[in-house]
Coordinates of C-alpha atoms in Angstrom, one line a residue:
M1 CA 12.0 36.8 18.8
V2 CA 14.6 34.6 16.8
K3 CA 14.4 30.7 18.4
L4 CA 18.2 29.1 18.1
T5 CA 18.9 25.6 18.8
K6 CA 21.0 24.3 21.4
G7 CA 24.0 23.9 19.3
Q8 CA 23.2 27.6 17.6
R9 CA 23.6 28.9 20.8
V10 CA 27.1 27.3 21.5
L11 CA 27.9 27.8 18.0
I12 CA 27.4 31.6 19.0
S13 CA 27.8 31.9 22.6
G14 CA 32.1 30.1 21.4
I15 CA 32.5 32.7 19.3
L16 CA 31.6 35.6 21.4
V17 CA 33.2 34.1 23.9
T18 CA 36.7 33.4 22.3
I19 CA 36.3 37.4 20.6
S20 CA 35.6 38.6 24.8
F21 CA 39.0 36.8 25.9
I22 CA 41.0 38.3 23.1
L23 CA 39.6 41.8 23.8
K24 CA 40.6 41.3 27.2
N25 CA 44.0 40.0 26.7
T26 CA 44.5 42.4 24.7
I27 CA 42.5 46.2 25.0
G28 CA 41.9 44.9 28.5
Y29 CA 38.0 45.1 30.5
Q30 CA 36.6 48.4 27.4
T31 CA 33.4 49.0 27.7
V32 CA 33.3 46.6 23.9
T33 CA 34.8 43.9 25.9
S34 CA 32.3 44.0 28.8
L35 CA 29.2 43.9 26.5
T36 CA 31.6 41.2 24.9
M37 CA 31.1 39.2 28.1
I38 CA 27.8 39.8 28.5
A39 CA 26.7 38.8 25.2
A40 CA 27.8 35.7 25.2
A41 CA 26.4 34.8 29.0
A42 CA 23.3 35.8 27.4
V43 CA 22.7 34.2 25.2
A44 CA 24.1 30.2 26.9
G45 CA 22.5 31.3 29.8
Y46 CA 19.4 32.5 28.3
P47 CA 17.6 28.8 28.4
I48 CA 19.4 28.4 31.8
L49 CA 18.3 30.3 33.9
K50 CA 14.0 29.7 32.0
N51 CA 14.8 25.7 33.2
A52 CA 15.7 26.9 36.6
I53 CA 12.4 29.1 36.8
S54 CA 10.2 26.0 35.5
S55 CA 11.3 23.6 37.3
L56 CA 11.4 25.9 40.5
R57 CA 7.6 26.1 39.4
Y58 CA 7.2 22.9 40.7
R59 CA 9.6 23.8 44.2
I60 CA 12.5 21.9 41.6
L61 CA 15.9 23.3 42.9
G62 CA 18.0 21.6 39.9
I63 CA 21.5 22.7 38.9
D64 CA 20.2 25.2 36.6
A65 CA 19.3 27.5 39.4
L66 CA 22.2 26.7 40.4
V67 CA 24.0 28.3 38.1
S68 CA 21.7 31.1 37.8
I69 CA 22.4 32.4 40.6
A70 CA 25.9 31.6 40.4
V71 CA 26.1 34.0 37.0
I72 CA 23.4 36.6 38.6
G73 CA 25.8 37.6 41.6
A74 CA 28.6 36.9 38.7
M75 CA 27.4 40.0 36.9
F76 CA 26.6 41.9 40.4
I77 CA 29.7 42.6 41.4
G78 CA 31.0 42.8 37.6
E79 CA 32.4 39.5 36.9
Y80 CA 31.4 39.5 33.6
W81 CA 33.9 37.1 31.9
E82 CA 33.4 34.1 34.7
A83 CA 30.1 34.3 34.4
A84 CA 30.4 34.4 30.1
A85 CA 32.6 31.5 30.5
V86 CA 30.4 29.4 33.0
T87 CA 26.9 29.6 31.1
F88 CA 29.0 28.9 27.6
L89 CA 30.9 25.7 29.3
F90 CA 27.9 24.4 30.6
M91 CA 25.7 25.2 27.3
L92 CA 28.8 23.0 25.8
G93 CA 28.6 20.3 28.3
E94 CA 24.3 19.8 27.6
Y95 CA 25.2 19.8 24.3
L96 CA 27.5 16.9 23.9
E97 CA 26.0 14.8 26.5
S98 CA 22.4 15.1 25.1
K99 CA 24.8 14.0 21.4
T100 CA 26.9 11.2 23.3
I101 CA 23.5 9.9 24.8
E102 CA 21.9 10.3 21.7
K103 CA 24.4 7.0 21.3
T104 CA 23.0 4.8 24.6
R105 CA 19.9 4.5 22.4
S106 CA 20.5 3.6 19.6
S107 CA 18.8 0.3 19.8
I108 CA 15.3 2.6 19.4
K109 CA 16.5 4.2 16.2
A110 CA 17.8 1.0 15.0
L111 CA 14.7 -0.4 15.7
L112 CA 12.5 2.6 15.0
D113 CA 14.3 2.0 11.6
L114 CA 13.6 -0.6 11.4
A115 CA 10.0 -0.1 11.0
P116 CA 8.7 -0.8 7.3
D117 CA 7.1 2.0 5.7
T118 CA 5.3 0.1 3.3
A119 CA 3.1 -2.6 3.1
R120 CA 1.2 -4.2 -0.3
V121 CA -1.9 -5.9 0.5
L122 CA -3.7 -8.1 -1.6
R123 CA -7.9 -6.6 -2.1
N124 CA -10.4 -8.5 -5.0
G125 CA -7.5 -9.6 -6.9
V126 CA -5.3 -6.2 -7.0
E127 CA -1.7 -5.2 -5.9
T128 CA -2.0 -1.5 -3.1
E129 CA 0.6 -0.1 -1.9
V130 CA -0.9 1.1 1.7
S131 CA 1.1 2.1 5.1
P132 CA 1.2 -0.4 7.9
E133 CA -0.9 1.1 9.5
E134 CA -4.5 0.7 6.7
V135 CA -3.4 -3.3 7.0
I136 CA -6.6 -5.0 8.1
K137 CA -6.3 -8.0 10.1
G138 CA -7.1 -10.7 7.6
D139 CA -5.4 -9.0 4.6
T140 CA -3.2 -10.9 1.9
V141 CA 0.1 -9.2 2.4
I142 CA 3.2 -10.2 -0.3
I143 CA 6.7 -9.7 1.0
R144 CA 9.4 -9.1 -2.5
P145 CA 13.1 -10.2 -1.8
G146 CA 14.4 -7.1 1.0
E147 CA 11.5 -5.8 1.9
K148 CA 10.1 -5.3 5.3
I149 CA 7.5 -8.2 6.5
S150 CA 5.0 -4.7 7.5
V151 CA 2.5 -7.5 10.1
D152 CA 2.5 -10.5 12.2
G153 CA 1.5 -13.4 10.2
T154 CA 0.9 -17.1 8.7
V155 CA 3.0 -17.9 5.3
L156 CA 0.4 -18.6 3.4
E157 CA 2.3 -19.0 -0.1
G158 CA 6.3 -19.1 -1.3
T159 CA 9.3 -19.6 1.1
A160 CA 12.1 -16.8 1.7
Y161 CA 15.1 -16.5 4.2
V162 CA 14.2 -13.8 6.3
N163 CA 16.0 -11.8 9.0
Q164 CA 15.0 -11.6 12.0
A165 CA 17.6 -9.8 13.7
A166 CA 15.5 -6.6 14.7
I167 CA 13.5 -9.3 17.0
T168 CA 15.1 -12.8 18.7
G169 CA 18.8 -11.3 17.7
E170 CA 19.6 -14.3 14.9
S171 CA 21.8 -12.4 13.3
I172 CA 21.4 -16.4 10.3
P173 CA 18.3 -15.5 8.5
V174 CA 15.8 -18.6 8.7
T175 CA 14.3 -20.5 6.4
R176 CA 10.1 -19.5 6.5
N177 CA 7.9 -21.8 3.9
A178 CA 4.0 -22.4 4.2
E179 CA 2.0 -22.1 7.7
D180 CA 5.5 -20.6 9.1
G181 CA 5.2 -17.6 10.8
V182 CA 5.9 -14.3 10.5
F183 CA 7.0 -11.1 12.3
S184 CA 6.5 -7.2 11.6
G185 CA 10.3 -5.3 11.6
T186 CA 12.1 -8.5 10.0
I187 CA 13.5 -8.1 6.3
I188 CA 12.9 -11.3 3.2
E189 CA 16.2 -11.3 2.0
S190 CA 16.1 -14.0 -0.9
G191 CA 12.5 -16.0 -2.2
Y192 CA 8.9 -14.2 -1.9
L193 CA 5.9 -14.8 0.4
I194 CA 2.3 -14.6 0.8
V195 CA 1.2 -13.8 4.6
R196 CA -2.3 -13.9 6.4
A197 CA -2.0 -10.5 8.7
D198 CA -2.3 -12.0 11.8
R199 CA -1.7 -8.6 13.8
V200 CA -1.4 -5.8 12.7
G201 CA -0.3 -2.2 13.9
E202 CA -0.2 -1.0 17.3
D203 CA -0.5 -5.4 17.9
T204 CA 2.5 -6.6 16.0
T205 CA 5.6 -8.0 17.5
F206 CA 7.4 -5.2 16.6
A207 CA 5.5 -3.1 18.1
R208 CA 5.3 -4.1 21.2
I209 CA 9.1 -5.0 21.9
L210 CA 10.0 -1.7 21.0
Q211 CA 6.6 -0.1 23.4
M212 CA 8.3 -2.3 25.9
V213 CA 12.1 -1.4 25.3
E214 CA 11.2 2.5 25.0
E215 CA 9.5 1.8 28.7
A216 CA 12.3 -0.5 29.9
Q217 CA 14.9 2.8 29.9
D218 CA 12.1 5.1 32.3
K219 CA 12.0 2.4 34.6
K220 CA 14.6 3.4 37.6
A221 CA 17.5 1.3 39.1
E222 CA 16.9 0.5 43.2
T223 CA 20.1 2.6 43.0
Q224 CA 19.5 5.6 40.4
K225 CA 16.4 6.0 43.0
L226 CA 18.2 6.1 46.3
I227 CA 21.6 8.8 43.3
E228 CA 18.1 11.0 43.0
G229 CA 16.5 11.5 46.3
F230 CA 20.4 12.6 47.8
S231 CA 20.3 14.8 44.8
K232 CA 17.2 16.5 45.8
Y233 CA 18.3 17.3 49.8
Y234 CA 22.3 17.8 49.1
T235 CA 21.1 21.3 46.5
P236 CA 19.3 22.7 49.4
F237 CA 22.4 22.4 51.5
I238 CA 25.1 23.0 49.2
I239 CA 23.1 26.3 48.9
M240 CA 22.9 26.6 52.5
L241 CA 26.4 26.3 52.8
S242 CA 27.6 28.7 50.2
I243 CA 25.6 31.4 52.2
L244 CA 27.1 31.0 55.5
L245 CA 30.5 30.8 53.6
F246 CA 29.9 34.2 52.6
L247 CA 28.8 35.2 55.9
F248 CA 31.9 33.9 57.7
T249 CA 33.8 35.3 54.9
R250 CA 32.8 37.9 53.0
D251 CA 33.7 36.5 49.9
L252 CA 31.4 36.7 47.2
V253 CA 33.0 34.9 44.9
L254 CA 34.3 31.8 46.6
S255 CA 30.3 31.2 47.4
L256 CA 29.4 32.0 43.9
T257 CA 32.5 29.0 42.9
L258 CA 31.0 26.8 45.8
L259 CA 28.0 27.4 44.3
V260 CA 28.0 25.8 40.7
I261 CA 30.6 23.3 40.7
A262 CA 29.6 21.2 44.2
C263 CA 26.5 20.7 42.0
P264 CA 26.1 17.1 41.6
G265 CA 25.7 17.0 37.7
A266 CA 27.4 13.8 37.0
L267 CA 26.1 12.0 40.3
V268 CA 22.6 12.4 39.3
I269 CA 23.4 11.1 35.7
S270 CA 25.6 8.5 36.0
T271 CA 22.9 6.0 36.6
P272 CA 20.3 6.6 34.0
V273 CA 22.7 7.0 31.1
S274 CA 24.2 3.3 32.6
I275 CA 20.6 2.2 32.6
V276 CA 19.7 3.4 29.1
A277 CA 22.8 1.9 27.6
G278 CA 21.8 -1.6 29.4
I279 CA 19.0 -2.2 28.0
G280 CA 19.8 -0.6 25.1
N281 CA 22.8 -3.3 24.2
G282 CA 20.2 -6.2 25.4
A283 CA 18.3 -4.6 22.9
K284 CA 20.4 -5.7 20.2
H285 CA 21.4 -8.9 21.0
G286 CA 17.3 -10.2 21.5
V287 CA 17.3 -10.0 24.7
L288 CA 14.7 -7.3 26.3
V289 CA 14.4 -6.7 29.7
K290 CA 12.2 -4.9 31.6
G291 CA 14.0 -2.2 33.7
G292 CA 16.1 -1.0 35.8
E293 CA 15.7 -2.9 38.9
I294 CA 15.6 -5.2 36.7
M295 CA 18.8 -5.1 35.1
E296 CA 19.8 -4.7 38.4
K297 CA 18.6 -6.9 40.1
L298 CA 19.4 -9.9 37.2
G299 CA 23.0 -9.7 38.1
K300 CA 22.7 -10.4 41.8
I301 CA 20.6 -13.9 41.7
K302 CA 21.5 -16.6 43.4
I303 CA 19.5 -19.5 41.7
L304 CA 18.5 -21.0 39.1
A305 CA 15.5 -22.5 38.6
F306 CA 14.8 -23.9 34.9
D307 CA 11.5 -25.8 33.4
K308 CA 12.6 -28.8 31.1
T309 CA 9.7 -29.0 28.1
G310 CA 11.0 -25.9 25.6
T311 CA 13.3 -24.9 27.8
L312 CA 16.5 -26.7 28.2
T313 CA 14.6 -29.2 25.5
I314 CA 13.3 -28.6 22.2
G315 CA 10.1 -29.9 23.1
K316 CA 9.6 -32.1 20.2
P317 CA 10.1 -35.9 21.1
A318 CA 12.6 -37.6 18.4
V319 CA 14.4 -40.7 17.6
N320 CA 17.6 -41.1 19.6
K321 CA 18.6 -44.5 19.2
I322 CA 17.1 -48.2 17.5
K323 CA 17.7 -51.7 18.1
A324 CA 17.2 -54.7 15.2
Y325 CA 17.2 -58.2 15.9
G326 CA 18.0 -59.8 13.3
M327 CA 17.3 -57.2 11.0
K328 CA 19.1 -54.1 9.6
E329 CA 17.7 -50.8 11.9
E330 CA 17.1 -49.1 8.9
E331 CA 14.6 -51.7 8.2
L332 CA 13.7 -51.7 11.2
I333 CA 13.0 -47.6 11.7
K334 CA 10.8 -48.6 8.1
I335 CA 8.4 -51.4 9.2
A336 CA 7.9 -48.9 12.7
A337 CA 7.1 -46.1 10.3
I338 CA 4.9 -47.3 7.6
A339 CA 3.0 -48.8 10.2
E340 CA 2.5 -45.5 12.6
A341 CA 1.3 -43.7 8.8
Y342 CA -2.0 -43.6 10.5
S343 CA -0.5 -42.2 14.4
E344 CA -1.1 -38.6 15.2
H345 CA 0.3 -39.7 18.5
P346 CA 3.7 -37.4 19.2
L347 CA 6.3 -39.9 19.5
G348 CA 4.7 -42.2 16.0
R349 CA 5.4 -38.9 13.9
A350 CA 8.9 -38.7 14.9
I351 CA 9.5 -42.1 14.0
I352 CA 8.4 -40.9 10.6
K353 CA 10.4 -38.2 10.8
K354 CA 13.1 -40.5 11.5
A355 CA 12.0 -42.7 8.7
E356 CA 12.0 -40.4 6.2
E357 CA 16.2 -40.0 6.4
Y358 CA 16.9 -42.7 5.2
S359 CA 17.0 -43.2 1.2
G360 CA 14.6 -44.8 -0.4
F361 CA 11.8 -44.3 2.7
A362 CA 8.7 -44.2 1.1
A363 CA 5.0 -42.6 3.0
E364 CA 3.5 -46.1 1.6
V365 CA 0.9 -47.2 4.8
P366 CA -0.5 -50.7 6.1
E367 CA -3.1 -52.7 4.9
K368 CA -4.6 -52.3 8.2
A369 CA -3.9 -50.3 11.5
D370 CA -6.0 -50.0 15.3
M371 CA -4.6 -48.1 17.9
I372 CA -5.2 -49.1 21.7
A373 CA -4.9 -47.1 24.3
G374 CA -2.9 -46.6 26.4
Q375 CA -1.0 -49.8 24.7
G376 CA 0.1 -48.9 21.1
L377 CA -1.2 -50.2 18.2
K378 CA -1.1 -53.0 15.8
A379 CA -0.9 -52.9 12.1
V380 CA -0.6 -55.6 9.1
I381 CA 1.8 -55.3 6.5
N382 CA 2.1 -57.4 3.1
G383 CA 0.0 -59.4 5.4
K384 CA 2.7 -59.4 8.5
T385 CA 1.4 -58.7 11.7
I386 CA 3.9 -55.9 13.5
L387 CA 2.7 -54.1 17.2
I388 CA 4.3 -51.4 18.5
G389 CA 3.8 -49.9 21.5
N390 CA 4.9 -50.6 25.4
R391 CA 5.0 -54.1 27.3
K392 CA 1.5 -54.0 27.9
L393 CA 0.7 -54.2 24.8
F394 CA 2.9 -57.0 24.4
A395 CA 1.3 -59.6 27.3
E396 CA -1.8 -58.8 26.4
N397 CA -0.9 -60.2 23.3
G398 CA 1.4 -62.9 24.9
I399 CA 5.0 -62.1 23.0
E400 CA 7.5 -62.4 25.7
I401 CA 10.0 -60.1 26.2
G402 CA 13.2 -62.1 27.3
E403 CA 15.8 -61.0 27.7
K404 CA 15.0 -58.0 25.8
E405 CA 13.6 -56.1 28.6
G406 CA 17.6 -55.5 30.3
Y407 CA 18.0 -53.6 27.0
I408 CA 14.7 -51.7 28.0
K409 CA 14.9 -51.0 31.5
A410 CA 18.5 -49.4 30.9
E411 CA 17.1 -47.1 27.4
E412 CA 14.8 -45.8 30.3
E413 CA 17.0 -44.8 33.3
Q414 CA 18.6 -43.2 30.3
G415 CA 15.7 -40.8 30.8
Q416 CA 14.6 -42.3 26.6
T417 CA 10.7 -44.0 25.7
A418 CA 11.6 -47.2 24.9
V419 CA 8.9 -48.4 22.2
I420 CA 9.0 -51.8 21.3
V421 CA 8.9 -53.2 17.7
G422 CA 7.0 -57.1 17.2
D423 CA 5.7 -59.6 15.8
P424 CA 3.8 -62.3 16.9
E425 CA 7.4 -64.5 17.2
G426 CA 8.6 -61.8 19.0
I427 CA 10.4 -58.6 19.6
I428 CA 12.2 -57.9 16.1
G429 CA 14.0 -54.5 18.1
V430 CA 13.3 -51.1 20.4
I431 CA 13.4 -47.6 19.3
S432 CA 14.4 -45.2 22.3
I433 CA 12.7 -42.0 21.8
A434 CA 13.2 -38.8 23.8
D435 CA 12.9 -35.0 23.9
T436 CA 16.2 -33.2 21.9
V437 CA 18.6 -31.5 24.3
R438 CA 18.9 -27.8 22.7
E439 CA 22.2 -27.6 20.8
D440 CA 23.7 -25.1 23.9
A441 CA 21.7 -26.1 27.0
D442 CA 25.7 -28.1 28.0
K443 CA 27.5 -24.7 27.1
L444 CA 25.2 -22.3 29.2
I445 CA 24.7 -24.1 32.5
S446 CA 28.9 -23.7 32.6
N447 CA 29.4 -20.6 32.2
L448 CA 26.5 -19.4 34.1
K449 CA 28.4 -21.6 36.8
H450 CA 30.9 -19.9 35.5
L451 CA 30.0 -16.6 36.3
G452 CA 29.0 -17.9 39.7
I453 CA 25.3 -18.6 39.8
K454 CA 25.1 -20.4 44.0
K455 CA 22.3 -23.6 42.4
I456 CA 21.3 -24.3 39.4
V457 CA 17.4 -26.5 39.1
M458 CA 15.5 -27.6 37.4
L459 CA 11.4 -28.6 37.9
T460 CA 9.5 -30.0 35.7
G461 CA 7.0 -32.3 35.2
D462 CA 8.1 -34.9 33.6
N463 CA 8.5 -37.8 35.3
E464 CA 11.8 -38.4 38.2
R465 CA 14.1 -40.9 35.3
T466 CA 13.6 -38.8 33.4
A467 CA 14.6 -36.1 34.8
K468 CA 17.7 -37.2 36.3
A469 CA 18.6 -37.8 32.9
I470 CA 18.5 -34.5 31.7
S471 CA 20.0 -33.3 35.1
E472 CA 22.6 -34.8 34.8
R473 CA 23.6 -35.2 30.8
L474 CA 23.0 -31.6 31.3
G475 CA 25.8 -31.0 34.9
I476 CA 22.5 -29.4 37.0
D477 CA 22.8 -29.5 41.0
E478 CA 18.8 -30.5 41.5
Y479 CA 15.9 -31.8 40.1
Y480 CA 12.2 -31.9 41.1
G481 CA 10.1 -34.1 38.5
G482 CA 6.2 -34.5 38.4
L483 CA 5.5 -31.5 39.3
L484 CA 2.1 -29.0 38.3
P485 CA 2.3 -25.5 37.7
G486 CA 1.5 -25.2 41.3
G487 CA 4.2 -28.0 42.4
K488 CA 6.8 -25.3 40.7
V489 CA 5.5 -22.4 42.5
K490 CA 6.1 -24.4 46.0
I491 CA 8.7 -25.4 45.1
L492 CA 10.3 -22.1 44.5
K493 CA 9.2 -20.3 47.5
E494 CA 12.1 -23.4 49.5
L495 CA 14.2 -22.2 47.4
Q496 CA 13.7 -19.1 47.6
E497 CA 13.6 -18.8 51.4
K498 CA 17.1 -21.1 51.6
Y499 CA 19.5 -19.5 48.8
G500 CA 17.5 -16.3 48.5
L501 CA 17.3 -14.5 44.8
A502 CA 15.9 -16.7 41.9
A503 CA 15.1 -16.6 38.9
M504 CA 12.3 -19.2 36.9
V505 CA 14.0 -19.7 33.2
G506 CA 10.4 -21.0 31.3
D507 CA 9.4 -20.9 27.9
G508 CA 6.3 -18.7 29.2
I509 CA 3.3 -21.1 27.7
N510 CA 2.9 -23.2 30.9
D511 CA 4.7 -21.6 33.5
A512 CA 3.2 -18.2 33.9
P513 CA 2.0 -19.5 37.4
A514 CA 6.6 -19.7 38.1
L515 CA 7.7 -17.1 36.4
A516 CA 4.6 -14.9 37.3
S517 CA 5.7 -16.2 42.0
A518 CA 9.8 -15.8 40.7
D519 CA 12.2 -12.7 42.2
L520 CA 12.8 -12.5 38.6
G521 CA 11.0 -14.5 35.8
I522 CA 13.5 -15.0 32.5
A523 CA 11.0 -16.7 29.0
I524 CA 13.2 -18.8 27.2
G525 CA 11.3 -17.9 22.6
G526 CA 9.1 -15.0 24.4
A527 CA 9.1 -13.6 20.2
G528 CA 4.8 -13.8 19.9
T529 CA 4.0 -15.2 22.7
D530 CA 0.9 -13.6 24.7
V531 CA 1.8 -14.6 27.6
A532 CA 5.8 -14.7 28.2
M533 CA 6.2 -10.7 26.7
E534 CA 2.8 -9.9 29.6
T535 CA 4.2 -12.0 32.1
A536 CA 8.2 -12.3 32.5
D537 CA 10.6 -9.4 33.6
V538 CA 13.5 -11.0 31.0
V539 CA 12.8 -12.0 27.2
L540 CA 15.0 -13.9 25.0
M541 CA 13.1 -13.5 21.7
S542 CA 14.1 -16.3 20.2
D543 CA 15.2 -19.7 20.6
E544 CA 18.7 -18.8 21.7
I545 CA 18.4 -20.4 25.8
R546 CA 22.8 -19.4 25.3
K547 CA 21.3 -15.5 25.6
L548 CA 20.7 -16.3 29.2
S549 CA 24.1 -16.0 30.0
H550 CA 24.8 -12.9 28.3
A551 CA 22.4 -11.0 29.7
I552 CA 23.1 -11.7 33.5
G553 CA 26.7 -10.8 32.2
L554 CA 25.5 -7.6 30.6
S555 CA 23.5 -6.8 34.3
R556 CA 26.1 -7.6 36.3
A557 CA 28.7 -5.0 33.7
T558 CA 26.0 -2.8 33.8
V559 CA 26.3 -2.4 37.7
K560 CA 29.8 -2.0 37.0
N561 CA 29.8 0.4 35.1
M562 CA 26.7 2.3 37.7
K563 CA 29.1 2.5 40.7
Q564 CA 32.5 2.5 38.2
N565 CA 30.6 6.6 37.3
I566 CA 29.2 6.9 40.5
Y567 CA 32.6 6.9 42.3
F568 CA 33.9 8.7 39.4
A569 CA 31.3 11.8 39.9
L570 CA 32.1 11.3 43.9
F571 CA 35.7 11.6 43.3
V572 CA 35.6 15.0 40.8
A573 CA 32.9 16.8 43.7
G574 CA 35.4 16.8 46.7
T575 CA 38.6 17.8 44.5
L576 CA 36.8 19.8 43.4
L577 CA 34.8 21.4 46.8
A578 CA 38.2 20.9 48.2
G579 CA 40.2 23.4 45.6
V580 CA 37.2 25.6 46.1
L581 CA 37.6 25.8 49.9
L582 CA 41.4 26.0 49.2
K583 CA 40.6 28.7 46.6
T584 CA 42.9 27.5 44.1
V585 CA 40.1 26.7 41.6
N586 CA 38.2 29.3 40.0
L587 CA 34.6 29.1 38.3
S588 CA 35.6 28.9 35.0
F589 CA 38.0 26.5 35.5
G590 CA 35.6 24.6 37.6
M591 CA 32.7 24.4 35.9
L592 CA 35.1 23.2 33.1
V593 CA 36.6 19.7 34.7
H594 CA 32.8 19.6 36.2
E595 CA 31.7 19.5 32.5
M596 CA 34.3 17.3 31.4
S597 CA 33.7 15.0 34.4
V598 CA 29.1 14.5 33.4
L599 CA 30.4 14.1 29.6
L600 CA 33.8 10.8 30.5
V601 CA 30.4 9.2 32.7
V602 CA 27.9 9.6 29.9
I603 CA 30.9 8.1 27.2
N604 CA 32.0 5.3 30.3
A605 CA 28.5 3.9 29.4
V606 CA 27.9 4.3 26.2
R607 CA 30.5 0.8 26.4
L608 CA 28.2 -1.0 27.3
L609 CA 26.6 -0.6 24.2
A610 CA 29.2 -2.5 23.2
Y611 CA 29.3 -5.2 26.0
G612 CA 29.4 -9.1 23.9
D613 CA 30.4 -7.6 20.2
R614 CA 34.0 -7.9 21.5
G615 CA 33.5 -11.7 21.7
K616 CA 32.4 -12.8 18.4
S617 CA 35.8 -14.0 16.9
K618 CA 36.2 -13.3 12.7
M619 CA 36.3 -16.8 11.6
L620 CA 32.7 -16.5 13.5
L621 CA 31.5 -13.5 11.5
L622 CA 33.1 -15.2 8.4
K623 CA 31.0 -18.0 9.3
E624 CA 27.6 -16.7 9.9
R625 CA 27.9 -14.4 6.6
A626 CA 29.0 -17.4 4.4
A627 CA 25.5 -19.6 6.3
S628 CA 24.3 -16.6 4.9
E629 CA 25.1 -16.1 1.8
L630 CA 24.2 -20.5 1.5

C-alpha cells in the first residue's frame, strides 16, 4: 500500500470532494457520485480512524474518535456527502494547523540552523576538518571570517567581531581577543580566532540551550493542565449527550452532528500553542524560560529582589571621581597608578586603568613599594614617599587628614570607597572608587514600576552605606545590606509571606541558594554559567539586564494570548452547540467552522513570535547595523 503524506491526502481528497460536489449538482446522487464521495471519505478518513483506534488502546477518547464515529454513522445512513466533507475538512484543518504550528517552533529551527556543520582543528601541526562531534576537549580550533564557532572555548590567538545573537540575543557583534571566552553556535563576522576547546559536543552552552528550550516547550502550564483535565471528562460527556439526544429525538443526523462539532479541538490547543510561541520568542531574544508553568508564573510576580554585585552593577570597581590638592587631577592619578604598579588589589587595578585613559601615561614602576595589609601601601617614586590607602595608614604614619575628612565622609555616604593619597607633608588627593552601575539598570527599574511590580528590593552582601547609595540612585523601594547567602534566603521568605509571589534576580554565581528558594529564580548573564543554567527558572543569556522587563512583558502577553484563545474557543463551541440543537447548523458547515476556529487560535498564538520586535525603531536598527560594521 502506498503511504501518503498528510499534504498528499489533503490534495487527493480535495480533488475527489470537488468532483463529488460537481457531480452532485449536475447528475445528482448516481452511483458514480456516491462512489466518488466514498473514495474521498476513505482517503481523508483513514488516518483519522487509525489515530482513533490507537488512542482507544490507551483509553483516550479524543476528537479523532468522535469524528470517526460520526463519519461511520453518516456512511451507514447514506449521507456520503457529509462523510466526505467532514473528513476532508478535518484533514485540511489538521494540515493547516501543523503548518502554522511549525512557525511557533521557529526559534528552535533557527537555533538548529546555527549549529555548526564542521570544525577545523589543528592536530600535529596540520589543519584537519572534522565534524563538531569529533572535536576533543583541549583541541586547538581555528575559525575564520564567516564561520561558526563549534566549541565553547578560550581564545589563544587572534581578534574578531563575534555575532553572539544565538546565545545572548545581542544584535551587535562583540570583540573577542586573547583569553576571552567564546560560545558554540556564534559566528565570526570579521577577523579570525584560534581557540582552545574547553567544552565540546553536548556540553557546549549552545547544545544545552537548545535542549532546555525543547524541554521547556514540552513542560505544561497550570492552565494547560486544567484544560486537558476538562477535555478528558468533556469528550465522554458529549458522546453520552449525543446518545441521549438520539434516544429522545430519533434524529441520527442531529446526534452525529452534535458529536463532531462539540469537540473541544480549539480549546485543547489554545494553551500549548501560546506557551510554545512565548518560549520561542524568549529564546530568540536571549531569554530562556524553563517551561509553561514558569512562563505563566513570571507575569504574576508581586515582588522582585535583586542582588547588587554583578547584577545591578558590573561587578568591577572603577574610578568615579578624582579630587586633587595642589596639583592637577591628571598628575594625581598618574602618581597613584605608578605606586600601584605591583598591586593586585582590585582598587589598585581600577586606578591603573583610569590612568591609562590619560595621554602621556607611561607604565612606570616605583623604586620601592611596601604593601601594608588592611591599610594600603607605601611607595617611593623619584625619591619621594607616597602613601595610598585608608585613614589607618595615615594615622600610623602620623599624617593628619584635617579638614579633608568632611569631603571623604561625603564620598563614603554616596557609597564610594575613598582612597586617600598623600606624602609625609599631608594629603594630596582623594580617589573615589565604586562598582559601576549597569547602564540599563535605571531604565529597567523604571520599566518594572510601569509594569506594576508591587515591590523592588535589593539584597547585597555589601555594606549598608553602599547599599543605600545604589538603592537611592536607582529608585529601589527597600535595601538590605551586609547579607550572607543564608541571610538573603531568610529575607526572601519574609518578603514572600508579606507580599506574595517573589522572584530573585542574581548573577547565578554566589546567589544559588536565593535563586533556588525564591518562587522564581532569574539569572543575569547566564551564558556559559553552569549554576545559572541549572538553578534559575529564567536565564537572561547576556548581561543586558533590561531584558528582564521584556521577559515579564512577554509572560503577560503570553497569558493574555492564552485567555483570548480560551474565551474564543469556548464561544465558538457554545455557538455551534446551540446551532446544532436549534437545527440551524449541519455537519459539514459545523465542521468547517470548527476547523477554522482551531486555525484562528493557532494564528493568534503565532503573533507572540513578533512580541518586542515592534518596539525597535528604524533609527535604532540603523544604529545597530552601523555599529556592527565599524
